[in-house]
mmCIF file of C-alpha atoms in Angstrom:
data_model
loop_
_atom_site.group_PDB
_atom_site.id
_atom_site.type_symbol
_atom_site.label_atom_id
_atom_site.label_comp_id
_atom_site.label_asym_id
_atom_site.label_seq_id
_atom_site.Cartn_x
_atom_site.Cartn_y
_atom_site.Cartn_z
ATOM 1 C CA UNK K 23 87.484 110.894 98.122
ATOM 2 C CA UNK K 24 85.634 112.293 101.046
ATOM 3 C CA UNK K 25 86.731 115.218 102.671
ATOM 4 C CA UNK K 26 86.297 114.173 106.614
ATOM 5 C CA UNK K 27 88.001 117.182 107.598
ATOM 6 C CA UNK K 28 88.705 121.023 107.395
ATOM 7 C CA UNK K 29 90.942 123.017 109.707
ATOM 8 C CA UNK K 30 92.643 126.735 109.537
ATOM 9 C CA UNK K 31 94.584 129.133 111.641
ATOM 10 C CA UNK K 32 96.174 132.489 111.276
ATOM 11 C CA UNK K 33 99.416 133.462 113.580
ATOM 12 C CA UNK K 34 101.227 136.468 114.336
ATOM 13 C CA UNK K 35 104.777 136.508 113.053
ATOM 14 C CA UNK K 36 106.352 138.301 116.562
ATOM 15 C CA UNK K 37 104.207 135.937 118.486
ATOM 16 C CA UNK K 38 106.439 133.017 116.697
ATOM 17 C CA UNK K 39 109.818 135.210 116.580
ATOM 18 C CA UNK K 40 109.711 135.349 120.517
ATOM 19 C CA UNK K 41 108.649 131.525 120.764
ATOM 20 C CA UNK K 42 112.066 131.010 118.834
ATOM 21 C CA UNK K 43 114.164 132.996 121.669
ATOM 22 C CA UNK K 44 113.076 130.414 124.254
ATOM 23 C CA UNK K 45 115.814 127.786 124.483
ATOM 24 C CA UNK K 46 114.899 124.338 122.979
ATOM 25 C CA UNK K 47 111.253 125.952 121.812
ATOM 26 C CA UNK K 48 111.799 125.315 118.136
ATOM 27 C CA UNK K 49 113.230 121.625 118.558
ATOM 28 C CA UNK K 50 109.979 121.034 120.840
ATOM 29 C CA UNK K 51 107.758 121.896 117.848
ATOM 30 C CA UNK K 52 109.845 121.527 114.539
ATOM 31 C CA UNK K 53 111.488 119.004 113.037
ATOM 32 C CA UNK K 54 115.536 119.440 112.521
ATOM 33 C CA UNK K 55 114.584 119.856 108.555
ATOM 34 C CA UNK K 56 111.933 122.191 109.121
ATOM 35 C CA UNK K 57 114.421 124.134 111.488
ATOM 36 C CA UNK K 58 117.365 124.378 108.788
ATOM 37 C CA UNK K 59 114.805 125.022 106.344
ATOM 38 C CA UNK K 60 113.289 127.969 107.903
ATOM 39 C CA UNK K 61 116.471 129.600 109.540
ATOM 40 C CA UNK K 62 118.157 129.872 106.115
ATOM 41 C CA UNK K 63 115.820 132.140 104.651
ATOM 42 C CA UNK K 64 115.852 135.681 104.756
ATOM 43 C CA UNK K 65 112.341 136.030 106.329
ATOM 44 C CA UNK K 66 113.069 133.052 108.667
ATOM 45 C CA UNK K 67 110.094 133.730 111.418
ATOM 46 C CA UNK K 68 108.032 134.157 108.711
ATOM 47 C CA UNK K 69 108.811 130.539 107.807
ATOM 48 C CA UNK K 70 108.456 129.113 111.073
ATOM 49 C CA UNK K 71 105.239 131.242 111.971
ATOM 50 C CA UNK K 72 103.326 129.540 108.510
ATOM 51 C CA UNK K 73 104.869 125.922 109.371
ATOM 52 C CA UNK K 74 103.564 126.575 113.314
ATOM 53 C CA UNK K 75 100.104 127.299 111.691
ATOM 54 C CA UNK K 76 100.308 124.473 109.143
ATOM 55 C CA UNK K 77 100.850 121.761 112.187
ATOM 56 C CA UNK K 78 97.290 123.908 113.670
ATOM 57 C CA UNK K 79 95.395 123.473 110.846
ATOM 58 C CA UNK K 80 95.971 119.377 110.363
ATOM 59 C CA UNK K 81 95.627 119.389 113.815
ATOM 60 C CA UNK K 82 92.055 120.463 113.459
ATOM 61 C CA UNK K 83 91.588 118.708 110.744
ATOM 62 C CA UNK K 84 92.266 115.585 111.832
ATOM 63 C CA UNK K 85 89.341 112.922 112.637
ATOM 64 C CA UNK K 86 91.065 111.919 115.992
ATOM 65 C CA UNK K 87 93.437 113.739 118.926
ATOM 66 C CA UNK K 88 96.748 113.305 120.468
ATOM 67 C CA UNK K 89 99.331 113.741 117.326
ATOM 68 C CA UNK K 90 102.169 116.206 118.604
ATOM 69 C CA UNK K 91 102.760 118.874 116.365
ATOM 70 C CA UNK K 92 106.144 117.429 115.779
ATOM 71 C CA UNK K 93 105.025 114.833 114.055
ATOM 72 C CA UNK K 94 103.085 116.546 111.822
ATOM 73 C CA UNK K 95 105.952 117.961 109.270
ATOM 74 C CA UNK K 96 105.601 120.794 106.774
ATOM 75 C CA UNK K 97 108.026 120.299 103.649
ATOM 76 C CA UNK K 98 108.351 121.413 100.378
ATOM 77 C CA UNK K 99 108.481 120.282 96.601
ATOM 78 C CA UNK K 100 110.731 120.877 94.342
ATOM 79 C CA UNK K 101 108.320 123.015 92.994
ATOM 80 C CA UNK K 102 107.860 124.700 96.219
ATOM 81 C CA UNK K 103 104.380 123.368 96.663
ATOM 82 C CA UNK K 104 103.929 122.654 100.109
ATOM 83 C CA UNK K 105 103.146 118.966 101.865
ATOM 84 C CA UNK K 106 102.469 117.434 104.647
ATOM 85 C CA UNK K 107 102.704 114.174 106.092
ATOM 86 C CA UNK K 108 102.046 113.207 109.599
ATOM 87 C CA UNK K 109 103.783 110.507 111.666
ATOM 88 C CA UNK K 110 101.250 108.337 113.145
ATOM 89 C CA UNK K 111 99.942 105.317 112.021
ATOM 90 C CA UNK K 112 96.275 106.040 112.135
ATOM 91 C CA UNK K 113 97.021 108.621 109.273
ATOM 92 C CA UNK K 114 97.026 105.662 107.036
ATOM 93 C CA UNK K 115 94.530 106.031 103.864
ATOM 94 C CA UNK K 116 94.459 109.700 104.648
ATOM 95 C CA UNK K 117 95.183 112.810 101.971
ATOM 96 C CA UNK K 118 96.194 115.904 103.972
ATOM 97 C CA UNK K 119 96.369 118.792 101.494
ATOM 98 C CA UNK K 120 97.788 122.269 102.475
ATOM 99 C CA UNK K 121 97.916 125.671 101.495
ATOM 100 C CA UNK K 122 100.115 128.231 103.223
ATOM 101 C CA UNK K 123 100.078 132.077 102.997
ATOM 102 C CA UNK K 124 102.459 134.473 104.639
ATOM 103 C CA UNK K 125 103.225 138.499 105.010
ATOM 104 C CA UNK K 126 105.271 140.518 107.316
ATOM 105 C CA UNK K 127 102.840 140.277 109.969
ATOM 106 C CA UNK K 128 100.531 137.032 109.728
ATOM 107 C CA UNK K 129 100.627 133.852 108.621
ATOM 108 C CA UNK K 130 97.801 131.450 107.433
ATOM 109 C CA UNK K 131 97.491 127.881 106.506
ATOM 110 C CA UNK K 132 94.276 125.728 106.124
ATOM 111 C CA UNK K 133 94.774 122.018 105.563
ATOM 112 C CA UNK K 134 91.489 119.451 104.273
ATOM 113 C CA UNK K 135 91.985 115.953 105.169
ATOM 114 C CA UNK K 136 89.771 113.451 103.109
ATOM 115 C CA UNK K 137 89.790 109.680 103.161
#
């Protein structure tokens, strides 16, 4: 496989816990599951802050424009390794792999996206 893309971000926790006091802001970026996921842990802005910089980095990573971070969705396996998959159709024959990395204050993802 060739990697055909590499993209990262870090975010500030606060910046994403006053993003989530807006009315409607989380439902404009998150899926319902990534909502319910996030709000039912302890650290939930923590949560949302590495999923919000997950959706950056495949954003950047991507070969092409125009996917709404809502459609890119940040899950977990069972394992609690994270994924990704991305809802649009020229994603097809794409890997997206993702790491995520959070503290009190930042969070960091970086995603590679190979063909």
């Amino acid at each position: 496989m060739n990697v055909i893309g590499l993209g990262t971000d870090l975010v500030e926790v606060k910046r994403i816990e006053a993003f989530a006091q807006k009315p409607g802001a989380l439902e404009r970026v998150f899926s319902p599951e990534e909502i319910a996921y996030c709000l039912a842990r302890k650290n939930k802005y923590q949560h949302l802050a590495v999923r919000f910089a997950a959706k950056e980095a495949v954003y950047k990573a991507l070969p092409f424009d125009g996917v709404a971070f809502k459609n890119i969705q940040v899950t977990n396996l069972e394992s609690g390794r994270p994924q990704v998959r991305v809802q649009d159709a020229r994603c097809g024959g794409l890997v997206i792999l993702i790491t995520l990395s959070h503290t009190e204050a930042y969070a960091a993802a970086t995603a590679v996206v190979q063909r």
